[in-house]
Amino acid sequence: MTSEPGRVTGFVLVVAAIAAVAGILFGFDTGVISGAILFINEEFSLTSVTTEVAVSSVLMGAILGALFGGPLSDRVGRRTSILAASVIFIAGTLVVVLSPIFSIFIIGRILIGIAIGVASFVAPLYISEIAPESIRGALVSLNQLLITVGILIAYGVNYSFAAAGDWRAMFLAGVIPGTVLLVGMFLMPRSPRWLMFMNRPAEAATVLKKIRGTADVSDELGEIERSVRTEGAGTLSDLVAPAVRLPLLLGVGLAVLQQATGINTVIYYAPTIFQFAGLTEATASIAATVGIGVVNVLVTLIAIRLVDRAGRRPLLLWSLAGMGIAMLLLGAGFALENSGAGGAAVSLGQVTAVSLIIYVAAFALGLGPIFWLLIAEIYPLSVRGLAMSLATVTNWAANFLIAATFLSLVDLIGESGVFLLYAVVALLAWLFVFKLVPETKGLSLEQIEAYFRSRGRPGG
């Protein structure tokens, strides 16, 4: 019997599905604040600035979690890091739910942020290291699918408690996926690549045999061992090595561009945007947001089917084109309304709904799942945790900057100005992808590493 690194087994699907529950935590907290903030504003009498603090405080925690999550995942392992994140998430959620004053609420939000900052990249990293290359794109993108499911669940929870204005109950529902992840990951194996990196080849072989469903994993184990032996243990200085410079540029660049195109402005503030467009009743604006959540889930399912067939690069390009067009349409709609030139045949509310649906669908098709997939694929094993940590810190920092300035930017340049600015960024992102992002579908992690190593050589 020969080694079958591309073999797909039921067990590897179970492992990926359990790890991807981390995406629900990410998505749930991202989505729940959009509806809850309408009632938190009333209870704590928030201003525009303190509203931005309430929304963006979780991102400060996420930056910390992502910053320390890379070294943590390399030291104690991917599985243990996800377990720790689930415990912190549950604790932070309970602090938020029980918070008597706004400052305690912020502490809980920061704890939740630390948890999702770790889980947001360690879960895709773990999945990428256990997945066969033939379906690695789909399995890693499963994490993004569950992010969208988490957002949709949060929108549904928001709608359920909107009539009562019970924002504490909205947050409390997050304990359920946190507990599922904690129990599920406790039963899952460690990453075989991490085990080999820690010089535990017997354990790595045992895990590989189980997830590949074959008794002979010598070929794959040998490929991983050669990669570890070639690279050795990575340090911060290795992040600027020739073989890592292009992957680092791609990861950091896509991290910034994913957020600077405005996605989390839409997710965090969707009900607020609908209120800007004239849908002023809280329950109605939250209900409209649920439709966007459904689109997000359905198109992510399509992306999962396409990512290992059409490839990463084409989906990214189509995604960014659609996002730019949607933001252009939305910005034009607000500009016409504000100038008094908008016609009665099509209301601003309708333009907003159509634009946001196109935008979220385009994001879900490419930039949403593929950013997290690419940063789990393109780095050498020796610095994979560190480099993914840096890309994730950058992503959360950009997320924080966008979320913390949205309302202030609206005050400064108006709704139309903000959305047209996002359209310009989408165009710049399209050019970045067209020029620099290679295709990685069908390649093993070690083959992708060899490609970038060859690009890092003089004349490469």
Tab-separated table of C-alpha atoms in Angstrom:
chain	number	residue	atom	x	y	z
A	1	MET	CA	0.000	0.000	0.000
A	2	THR	CA	1.330	3.468	-0.884
A	3	SER	CA	0.884	6.770	0.828
A	4	GLU	CA	-2.164	8.767	-0.329
A	5	PRO	CA	-1.718	12.384	0.741
A	6	GLY	CA	-4.697	13.449	-1.363
A	7	ARG	CA	-7.088	10.873	0.110
A	8	VAL	CA	-10.343	12.288	1.511
A	9	THR	CA	-11.768	10.440	4.534
A	10	GLY	CA	-14.814	10.955	6.693
A	11	PHE	CA	-12.605	11.623	9.690
A	12	VAL	CA	-10.729	14.492	8.065
A	13	LEU	CA	-14.091	16.075	7.223
A	14	VAL	CA	-15.181	15.769	10.862
A	15	VAL	CA	-11.921	17.302	12.119
A	16	ALA	CA	-12.245	20.237	9.704
A	17	ALA	CA	-15.907	20.780	10.605
A	18	ILE	CA	-15.220	20.859	14.351
A	19	ALA	CA	-12.281	23.269	13.975
A	20	ALA	CA	-14.381	25.466	11.693
A	21	VAL	CA	-16.859	26.043	14.537
A	22	ALA	CA	-14.297	28.693	15.539
A	23	GLY	CA	-15.689	30.595	12.560
A	24	ILE	CA	-19.110	30.698	14.231
A	25	LEU	CA	-17.563	32.496	17.219
A	26	PHE	CA	-15.946	35.011	14.865
A	27	GLY	CA	-19.117	35.504	12.837
A	28	PHE	CA	-21.521	35.544	15.764
A	29	ASP	CA	-19.720	38.320	17.591
A	30	THR	CA	-19.267	40.258	14.352
A	31	GLY	CA	-22.993	40.061	13.631
A	32	VAL	CA	-24.525	40.325	17.104
A	33	ILE	CA	-23.137	43.793	17.800
A	34	SER	CA	-24.876	45.214	14.719
A	35	GLY	CA	-28.309	44.722	16.258
A	36	ALA	CA	-27.390	44.899	19.928
A	37	ILE	CA	-25.727	48.304	19.555
A	38	LEU	CA	-29.125	49.925	18.856
A	39	PHE	CA	-30.233	48.993	22.400
A	40	ILE	CA	-26.824	49.327	24.100
A	41	ASN	CA	-26.864	52.947	22.924
A	42	GLU	CA	-30.093	53.524	24.826
A	43	GLU	CA	-29.059	51.735	28.057
A	44	PHE	CA	-25.645	53.387	28.370
A	45	SER	CA	-26.579	56.695	26.641
A	46	LEU	CA	-23.734	56.453	24.127
A	47	THR	CA	-22.488	59.183	21.800
A	48	SER	CA	-21.161	58.549	18.260
A	49	VAL	CA	-17.649	58.206	19.683
A	50	THR	CA	-18.594	55.807	22.499
A	51	THR	CA	-20.696	53.807	20.039
A	52	GLU	CA	-17.568	53.364	17.920
A	53	VAL	CA	-15.711	52.291	21.088
A	54	ALA	CA	-18.425	49.732	21.900
A	55	VAL	CA	-18.200	48.256	18.395
A	56	SER	CA	-14.435	48.434	17.955
A	57	SER	CA	-13.293	47.391	21.463
A	58	VAL	CA	-13.554	43.751	20.429
A	59	LEU	CA	-11.076	44.540	17.676
A	60	MET	CA	-8.513	45.848	20.163
A	61	GLY	CA	-8.731	42.458	21.861
A	62	ALA	CA	-8.529	40.684	18.497
A	63	ILE	CA	-5.293	42.512	17.685
A	64	LEU	CA	-3.806	41.296	20.985
A	65	GLY	CA	-5.062	37.762	20.389
A	66	ALA	CA	-3.654	37.632	16.873
A	67	LEU	CA	-0.347	39.155	18.018
A	68	PHE	CA	0.289	36.510	20.661
A	69	GLY	CA	-1.634	33.707	18.969
A	70	GLY	CA	1.111	32.976	16.428
A	71	PRO	CA	3.882	32.265	18.941
A	72	LEU	CA	1.316	30.483	21.127
A	73	SER	CA	0.209	28.164	18.313
A	74	ASP	CA	3.827	27.333	17.498
A	75	ARG	CA	4.689	26.671	21.139
A	76	VAL	CA	1.676	24.757	22.494
A	77	GLY	CA	0.063	23.655	19.235
A	78	ARG	CA	-2.885	24.575	17.044
A	79	ARG	CA	-5.412	22.421	18.927
A	80	THR	CA	-4.480	23.744	22.380
A	81	SER	CA	-4.634	27.338	21.122
A	82	ILE	CA	-8.182	26.823	19.815
A	83	LEU	CA	-9.201	25.267	23.150
A	84	ALA	CA	-7.807	28.283	25.018
A	85	ALA	CA	-9.645	30.646	22.666
A	86	SER	CA	-12.971	28.913	23.302
A	87	VAL	CA	-12.567	29.234	27.098
A	88	ILE	CA	-11.710	32.958	26.827
A	89	PHE	CA	-14.669	33.521	24.477
A	90	ILE	CA	-17.134	31.985	26.938
A	91	ALA	CA	-15.667	33.988	29.826
A	92	GLY	CA	-15.787	37.253	27.869
A	93	THR	CA	-19.372	36.631	26.805
A	94	LEU	CA	-20.462	36.132	30.419
A	95	VAL	CA	-18.702	39.357	31.454
A	96	VAL	CA	-20.594	41.259	28.728
A	97	VAL	CA	-23.938	39.726	29.662
A	98	LEU	CA	-23.498	40.519	33.362
A	99	SER	CA	-21.902	43.961	32.920
A	100	PRO	CA	-23.590	46.574	35.147
A	101	ILE	CA	-21.683	49.521	33.645
A	102	PHE	CA	-20.205	50.418	30.274
A	103	SER	CA	-16.552	49.957	31.348
A	104	ILE	CA	-17.197	46.327	32.394
A	105	PHE	CA	-18.989	45.783	29.079
A	106	ILE	CA	-15.828	46.961	27.275
A	107	ILE	CA	-13.633	44.570	29.298
A	108	GLY	CA	-15.849	41.666	28.253
A	109	ARG	CA	-15.730	42.790	24.617
A	110	ILE	CA	-11.921	42.893	24.742
A	111	LEU	CA	-11.805	39.341	26.161
A	112	ILE	CA	-14.084	38.150	23.354
A	113	GLY	CA	-11.780	39.912	20.912
A	114	ILE	CA	-8.701	38.128	22.264
A	115	ALA	CA	-10.467	34.806	21.736
A	116	ILE	CA	-11.550	35.466	18.165
A	117	GLY	CA	-8.182	37.039	17.367
A	118	VAL	CA	-6.535	33.700	18.164
A	119	ALA	CA	-9.235	31.498	16.657
A	120	SER	CA	-9.601	33.552	13.462
A	121	PHE	CA	-6.283	32.316	12.072
A	122	VAL	CA	-5.357	29.257	14.158
A	123	ALA	CA	-8.490	27.396	13.005
A	124	PRO	CA	-7.737	27.854	9.255
A	125	LEU	CA	-4.076	27.058	9.996
A	126	TYR	CA	-5.031	23.826	11.753
A	127	ILE	CA	-7.424	22.821	8.967
A	128	SER	CA	-4.823	23.543	6.253
A	129	GLU	CA	-2.315	21.300	8.022
A	130	ILE	CA	-4.639	18.302	8.234
A	131	ALA	CA	-6.407	18.676	4.858
A	132	PRO	CA	-5.474	16.768	1.672
A	133	GLU	CA	-4.464	19.193	-1.092
A	134	SER	CA	-7.284	18.058	-3.390
A	135	ILE	CA	-9.908	19.691	-1.154
A	136	ARG	CA	-7.780	21.944	1.044
A	137	GLY	CA	-9.389	25.066	-0.399
A	138	ALA	CA	-12.888	23.818	0.381
A	139	LEU	CA	-12.023	22.642	3.887
A	140	VAL	CA	-10.224	25.834	4.889
A	141	SER	CA	-13.061	27.847	3.349
A	142	LEU	CA	-15.437	25.880	5.589
A	143	ASN	CA	-14.167	28.175	8.340
A	144	GLN	CA	-15.349	31.198	6.329
A	145	LEU	CA	-18.688	29.476	5.681
A	146	LEU	CA	-19.221	29.095	9.403
A	147	ILE	CA	-18.230	32.735	9.909
A	148	THR	CA	-21.148	33.626	7.622
A	149	VAL	CA	-23.378	31.119	9.454
A	150	GLY	CA	-22.354	32.752	12.728
A	151	ILE	CA	-23.262	36.171	11.342
A	152	LEU	CA	-26.632	34.860	10.144
A	153	ILE	CA	-27.320	33.198	13.504
A	154	ALA	CA	-26.481	36.491	15.212
A	155	TYR	CA	-28.867	38.376	12.922
A	156	GLY	CA	-31.595	35.851	13.725
A	157	VAL	CA	-30.901	36.126	17.457
A	158	ASN	CA	-30.939	39.923	17.173
A	159	TYR	CA	-34.317	39.809	15.437
A	160	SER	CA	-35.730	37.412	18.050
A	161	PHE	CA	-34.868	39.719	20.942
A	162	ALA	CA	-35.288	43.063	19.133
A	163	ALA	CA	-38.912	43.572	20.180
A	164	ALA	CA	-37.898	43.240	23.835
A	165	GLY	CA	-34.693	45.197	23.314
A	166	ASP	CA	-32.838	42.469	25.245
A	167	TRP	CA	-29.253	42.901	24.050
A	168	ARG	CA	-27.887	40.783	26.932
A	169	ALA	CA	-29.825	37.747	25.697
A	170	MET	CA	-28.437	38.412	22.207
A	171	PHE	CA	-24.876	38.060	23.497
A	172	LEU	CA	-25.653	35.127	25.817
A	173	ALA	CA	-26.527	32.919	22.836
A	174	GLY	CA	-22.819	32.956	21.915
A	175	VAL	CA	-22.052	30.618	24.837
A	176	ILE	CA	-23.554	27.740	22.835
A	177	PRO	CA	-21.064	27.657	19.904
A	178	GLY	CA	-18.232	28.441	22.358
A	179	THR	CA	-19.080	25.303	24.337
A	180	VAL	CA	-19.436	23.184	21.175
A	181	LEU	CA	-15.950	24.255	20.040
A	182	LEU	CA	-14.435	23.570	23.473
A	183	VAL	CA	-15.846	20.052	23.738
A	184	GLY	CA	-15.302	19.217	20.061
A	185	MET	CA	-11.651	20.316	19.869
A	186	PHE	CA	-10.863	18.416	23.082
A	187	LEU	CA	-11.651	15.233	21.108
A	188	MET	CA	-9.667	16.183	17.973
A	189	PRO	CA	-6.026	15.248	17.173
A	190	ARG	CA	-3.068	17.617	17.038
A	191	SER	CA	-1.774	18.871	13.675
A	192	PRO	CA	0.624	16.293	12.154
A	193	ARG	CA	2.789	19.071	10.710
A	194	TRP	CA	3.079	20.739	14.117
A	195	LEU	CA	3.955	17.375	15.694
A	196	MET	CA	6.701	16.839	13.119
A	197	PHE	CA	7.908	20.410	13.682
A	198	MET	CA	8.173	19.562	17.416
A	199	ASN	CA	10.212	16.421	16.546
A	200	ARG	CA	7.450	13.967	17.424
A	201	PRO	CA	7.388	11.859	14.227
A	202	ALA	CA	5.692	8.807	15.766
A	203	GLU	CA	2.709	10.876	16.895
A	204	ALA	CA	2.622	12.683	13.537
A	205	ALA	CA	2.513	9.334	11.734
A	206	THR	CA	-0.306	8.092	13.961
A	207	VAL	CA	-2.418	11.179	13.241
A	208	LEU	CA	-1.706	11.040	9.500
A	209	LYS	CA	-2.716	7.379	9.316
A	210	LYS	CA	-6.010	8.192	11.003
A	211	ILE	CA	-6.908	11.264	8.926
A	212	ARG	CA	-5.736	9.720	5.625
A	213	GLY	CA	-7.311	6.313	6.263
A	214	THR	CA	-4.197	4.405	5.197
A	215	ALA	CA	-1.462	2.480	7.020
A	216	ASP	CA	1.357	3.867	4.856
A	217	VAL	CA	1.930	7.602	5.134
A	218	SER	CA	5.654	7.460	4.508
A	219	ASP	CA	5.629	9.664	1.392
A	220	GLU	CA	3.676	12.511	2.986
A	221	LEU	CA	5.544	12.193	6.270
A	222	GLY	CA	8.834	12.315	4.385
A	223	GLU	CA	7.791	15.443	2.487
A	224	ILE	CA	6.860	17.169	5.746
A	225	GLU	CA	10.104	16.046	7.389
A	226	ARG	CA	12.196	17.404	4.511
A	227	SER	CA	10.385	20.732	4.775
A	228	VAL	CA	11.057	20.922	8.515
A	229	ARG	CA	14.705	19.935	8.064
A	230	THR	CA	15.232	22.486	5.282
A	231	GLU	CA	13.666	25.386	7.154
A	232	GLY	CA	14.421	24.693	10.806
A	233	ALA	CA	12.798	26.734	13.555
A	234	GLY	CA	11.599	30.142	12.427
A	235	THR	CA	12.270	33.482	14.129
A	236	LEU	CA	11.065	37.028	13.574
A	237	SER	CA	14.151	37.748	11.437
A	238	ASP	CA	13.116	34.917	9.103
A	239	LEU	CA	10.017	36.920	8.121
A	240	VAL	CA	12.240	39.115	5.927
A	241	ALA	CA	14.111	36.209	4.322
A	242	PRO	CA	13.953	36.279	0.482
A	243	ALA	CA	11.626	33.264	0.292
A	244	VAL	CA	9.163	34.877	2.712
A	245	ARG	CA	9.090	38.477	1.431
A	246	LEU	CA	6.533	37.974	-1.342
A	247	PRO	CA	4.198	35.784	0.767
A	248	LEU	CA	4.474	38.349	3.567
A	249	LEU	CA	3.591	41.187	1.186
A	250	LEU	CA	0.623	39.203	-0.137
A	251	GLY	CA	-0.684	38.329	3.319
A	252	VAL	CA	-0.310	41.808	4.797
A	253	GLY	CA	-1.566	43.506	1.633
A	254	LEU	CA	-4.687	41.348	1.377
A	255	ALA	CA	-5.261	41.765	5.129
A	256	VAL	CA	-5.471	45.536	4.739
A	257	LEU	CA	-7.436	45.477	1.499
A	258	GLN	CA	-10.026	42.986	2.777
A	259	GLN	CA	-10.988	45.460	5.488
A	260	ALA	CA	-10.359	48.739	3.629
A	261	THR	CA	-12.978	47.757	1.045
A	262	GLY	CA	-15.517	48.194	3.872
A	263	ILE	CA	-16.824	44.703	4.611
A	264	ASN	CA	-17.039	45.010	8.368
A	265	THR	CA	-18.566	48.459	8.109
A	266	VAL	CA	-21.402	46.664	6.314
A	267	ILE	CA	-21.512	43.781	8.819
A	268	TYR	CA	-21.250	45.891	11.996
A	269	TYR	CA	-23.393	48.781	10.844
A	270	ALA	CA	-25.863	47.220	8.370
A	271	PRO	CA	-28.951	48.160	10.447
A	272	THR	CA	-27.479	51.640	10.923
A	273	ILE	CA	-26.926	51.973	7.148
A	274	PHE	CA	-30.558	50.968	6.542
A	275	GLN	CA	-31.589	53.619	9.048
A	276	PHE	CA	-29.506	56.156	7.107
A	277	ALA	CA	-31.532	55.093	4.051
A	278	GLY	CA	-34.849	55.746	5.790
A	279	LEU	CA	-35.689	52.414	7.459
A	280	THR	CA	-35.769	53.987	10.916
A	281	GLU	CA	-37.572	51.337	12.997
A	282	ALA	CA	-35.001	49.082	14.766
A	283	THR	CA	-36.810	45.757	14.241
A	284	ALA	CA	-37.353	46.503	10.526
A	285	SER	CA	-33.718	47.473	9.938
A	286	ILE	CA	-32.510	44.316	11.722
A	287	ALA	CA	-34.947	42.196	9.664
A	288	ALA	CA	-33.559	43.696	6.440
A	289	THR	CA	-30.077	42.751	7.630
A	290	VAL	CA	-31.103	39.087	8.011
A	291	GLY	CA	-31.553	38.899	4.219
A	292	ILE	CA	-27.965	40.033	3.741
A	293	GLY	CA	-26.845	37.305	6.148
A	294	VAL	CA	-28.670	34.663	4.091
A	295	VAL	CA	-26.963	35.856	0.891
A	296	ASN	CA	-23.605	35.726	2.666
A	297	VAL	CA	-24.090	32.064	3.612
A	298	LEU	CA	-25.460	30.922	0.239
A	299	VAL	CA	-22.732	32.539	-1.858
A	300	THR	CA	-20.019	31.242	0.486
A	301	LEU	CA	-21.362	27.746	-0.225
A	302	ILE	CA	-20.891	28.451	-3.935
A	303	ALA	CA	-17.358	29.695	-3.281
A	304	ILE	CA	-16.489	26.473	-1.441
A	305	ARG	CA	-17.562	24.454	-4.499
A	306	LEU	CA	-15.559	26.675	-6.863
A	307	VAL	CA	-12.329	27.388	-4.982
A	308	ASP	CA	-10.641	24.063	-5.831
A	309	ARG	CA	-12.050	24.118	-9.393
A	310	ALA	CA	-11.939	27.703	-10.669
A	311	GLY	CA	-8.985	28.596	-8.458
A	312	ARG	CA	-8.196	31.289	-5.936
A	313	ARG	CA	-7.035	34.040	-8.300
A	314	PRO	CA	-10.067	34.235	-10.675
A	315	LEU	CA	-12.498	34.254	-7.750
A	316	LEU	CA	-10.568	37.090	-6.094
A	317	LEU	CA	-10.673	39.200	-9.259
A	318	TRP	CA	-14.398	38.689	-9.861
A	319	SER	CA	-15.091	39.300	-6.181
A	320	LEU	CA	-13.309	42.653	-6.068
A	321	ALA	CA	-14.933	43.815	-9.294
A	322	GLY	CA	-18.394	43.099	-7.877
A	323	MET	CA	-17.616	44.786	-4.560
A	324	GLY	CA	-16.372	47.928	-6.307
A	325	ILE	CA	-19.464	48.148	-8.512
A	326	ALA	CA	-21.759	47.693	-5.485
A	327	MET	CA	-20.051	50.443	-3.486
A	328	LEU	CA	-20.163	52.727	-6.521
A	329	LEU	CA	-23.915	52.107	-6.836
A	330	LEU	CA	-24.497	52.685	-3.112
A	331	GLY	CA	-22.433	55.879	-3.054
A	332	ALA	CA	-24.255	57.194	-6.124
A	333	GLY	CA	-27.628	56.400	-4.523
A	334	PHE	CA	-26.838	58.444	-1.417
A	335	ALA	CA	-25.353	61.257	-3.516
A	336	LEU	CA	-28.515	61.506	-5.638
A	337	GLU	CA	-30.752	61.393	-2.581
A	338	ASN	CA	-28.789	64.088	-0.790
A	339	SER	CA	-28.832	66.317	-3.878
A	340	GLY	CA	-32.599	65.914	-4.247
A	341	ALA	CA	-32.152	64.336	-7.696
A	342	GLY	CA	-33.311	60.856	-6.666
A	343	GLY	CA	-36.438	59.706	-8.461
A	344	ALA	CA	-39.579	58.408	-6.754
A	345	ALA	CA	-39.581	55.195	-8.825
A	346	VAL	CA	-36.634	53.738	-6.898
A	347	SER	CA	-36.224	54.609	-3.228
A	348	LEU	CA	-32.888	54.959	-1.467
A	349	GLY	CA	-33.894	52.004	0.700
A	350	GLN	CA	-34.214	49.793	-2.389
A	351	VAL	CA	-30.877	50.980	-3.780
A	352	THR	CA	-29.266	50.304	-0.408
A	353	ALA	CA	-30.713	46.787	-0.196
A	354	VAL	CA	-29.654	45.842	-3.752
A	355	SER	CA	-26.190	47.369	-3.344
A	356	LEU	CA	-25.497	45.635	-0.037
A	357	ILE	CA	-26.707	42.285	-1.384
A	358	ILE	CA	-24.403	42.576	-4.436
A	359	TYR	CA	-21.534	43.706	-2.223
A	360	VAL	CA	-21.855	40.902	0.332
A	361	ALA	CA	-22.381	38.291	-2.411
A	362	ALA	CA	-19.234	39.449	-4.213
A	363	PHE	CA	-17.237	39.440	-0.957
A	364	ALA	CA	-18.459	35.943	-0.070
A	365	LEU	CA	-17.499	34.640	-3.514
A	366	GLY	CA	-13.821	35.490	-3.181
A	367	LEU	CA	-12.179	37.995	-0.858
A	368	GLY	CA	-13.960	36.668	2.243
A	369	PRO	CA	-12.874	33.018	2.196
A	370	ILE	CA	-9.780	33.265	0.005
A	371	PHE	CA	-7.845	35.724	2.170
A	372	TRP	CA	-7.932	33.254	5.079
A	373	LEU	CA	-7.191	30.353	2.740
A	374	LEU	CA	-4.174	32.013	1.142
A	375	ILE	CA	-2.512	33.025	4.402
A	376	ALA	CA	-2.896	29.403	5.553
A	377	GLU	CA	-1.186	28.171	2.354
A	378	ILE	CA	1.612	30.515	1.332
A	379	TYR	CA	3.999	30.579	4.305
A	380	PRO	CA	6.825	28.125	5.055
A	381	LEU	CA	6.116	25.747	7.941
A	382	SER	CA	8.918	27.241	10.049
A	383	VAL	CA	7.281	30.694	10.162
A	384	ARG	CA	3.672	29.753	9.380
A	385	GLY	CA	2.355	30.614	12.844
A	386	LEU	CA	4.342	33.857	13.063
A	387	ALA	CA	3.493	35.004	9.531
A	388	MET	CA	-0.203	34.166	9.851
A	389	SER	CA	-0.182	36.002	13.163
A	390	LEU	CA	1.281	39.107	11.508
A	391	ALA	CA	-1.230	38.992	8.649
A	392	THR	CA	-4.083	38.502	11.118
A	393	VAL	CA	-2.893	41.334	13.382
A	394	THR	CA	-2.817	43.552	10.297
A	395	ASN	CA	-6.311	42.423	9.326
A	396	TRP	CA	-7.740	43.137	12.765
A	397	ALA	CA	-5.894	46.475	12.985
A	398	ALA	CA	-7.398	47.521	9.647
A	399	ASN	CA	-10.777	46.223	10.834
A	400	PHE	CA	-10.437	48.347	13.991
A	401	LEU	CA	-9.476	51.444	12.024
A	402	ILE	CA	-12.433	51.090	9.628
A	403	ALA	CA	-14.980	50.277	12.353
A	404	ALA	CA	-13.726	53.000	14.698
A	405	THR	CA	-13.902	55.731	12.050
A	406	PHE	CA	-17.018	54.868	10.013
A	407	LEU	CA	-19.474	57.119	11.834
A	408	SER	CA	-16.892	59.892	12.090
A	409	LEU	CA	-16.183	59.613	8.344
A	410	VAL	CA	-19.919	59.791	7.635
A	411	ASP	CA	-20.050	62.994	9.682
A	412	LEU	CA	-17.037	64.349	7.769
A	413	ILE	CA	-17.682	63.400	4.118
A	414	GLY	CA	-21.201	61.981	4.153
A	415	GLU	CA	-22.541	58.503	3.389
A	416	SER	CA	-21.925	58.836	-0.355
A	417	GLY	CA	-18.310	59.928	0.187
A	418	VAL	CA	-17.549	56.932	2.408
A	419	PHE	CA	-19.027	54.368	0.015
A	420	LEU	CA	-17.330	55.911	-3.032
A	421	LEU	CA	-14.044	55.780	-1.113
A	422	TYR	CA	-14.570	52.032	-0.573
A	423	ALA	CA	-15.173	51.659	-4.334
A	424	VAL	CA	-11.778	53.252	-5.067
A	425	VAL	CA	-10.079	50.897	-2.601
A	426	ALA	CA	-11.733	47.909	-4.322
A	427	LEU	CA	-10.191	49.019	-7.623
A	428	LEU	CA	-6.736	49.252	-6.003
A	429	ALA	CA	-7.240	45.805	-4.479
A	430	TRP	CA	-8.145	44.372	-7.905
A	431	LEU	CA	-4.884	45.726	-9.337
A	432	PHE	CA	-2.914	44.284	-6.395
A	433	VAL	CA	-4.362	40.804	-6.937
A	434	PHE	CA	-3.953	40.955	-10.720
A	435	LYS	CA	-0.282	41.888	-10.393
A	436	LEU	CA	0.922	39.774	-7.470
A	437	VAL	CA	-1.307	36.890	-6.366
A	438	PRO	CA	-0.357	33.462	-7.836
A	439	GLU	CA	-2.607	30.423	-8.208
A	440	THR	CA	-2.176	27.783	-5.465
A	441	LYS	CA	-4.977	25.305	-6.189
A	442	GLY	CA	-3.942	21.654	-6.421
A	443	LEU	CA	-0.516	22.197	-4.837
A	444	SER	CA	0.645	20.732	-1.538
A	445	LEU	CA	1.796	23.151	1.144
A	446	GLU	CA	5.350	21.970	0.542
A	447	GLN	CA	5.042	22.624	-3.226
A	448	ILE	CA	3.746	26.157	-2.557
A	449	GLU	CA	6.684	26.698	-0.205
A	450	ALA	CA	9.098	25.537	-2.911
A	451	TYR	CA	7.510	27.940	-5.416
A	452	PHE	CA	8.053	30.975	-3.202
A	453	ARG	CA	11.554	29.776	-2.313
A	454	SER	CA	12.392	29.752	-6.029
A	455	ARG	CA	10.893	33.232	-6.430
A	456	GLY	CA	13.119	34.450	-3.605
A	457	ARG	CA	16.332	33.419	-5.358
A	458	PRO	CA	18.203	35.946	-7.534
A	459	GLY	CA	16.684	35.744	-11.008
A	460	GLY	CA	13.768	33.708	-9.600
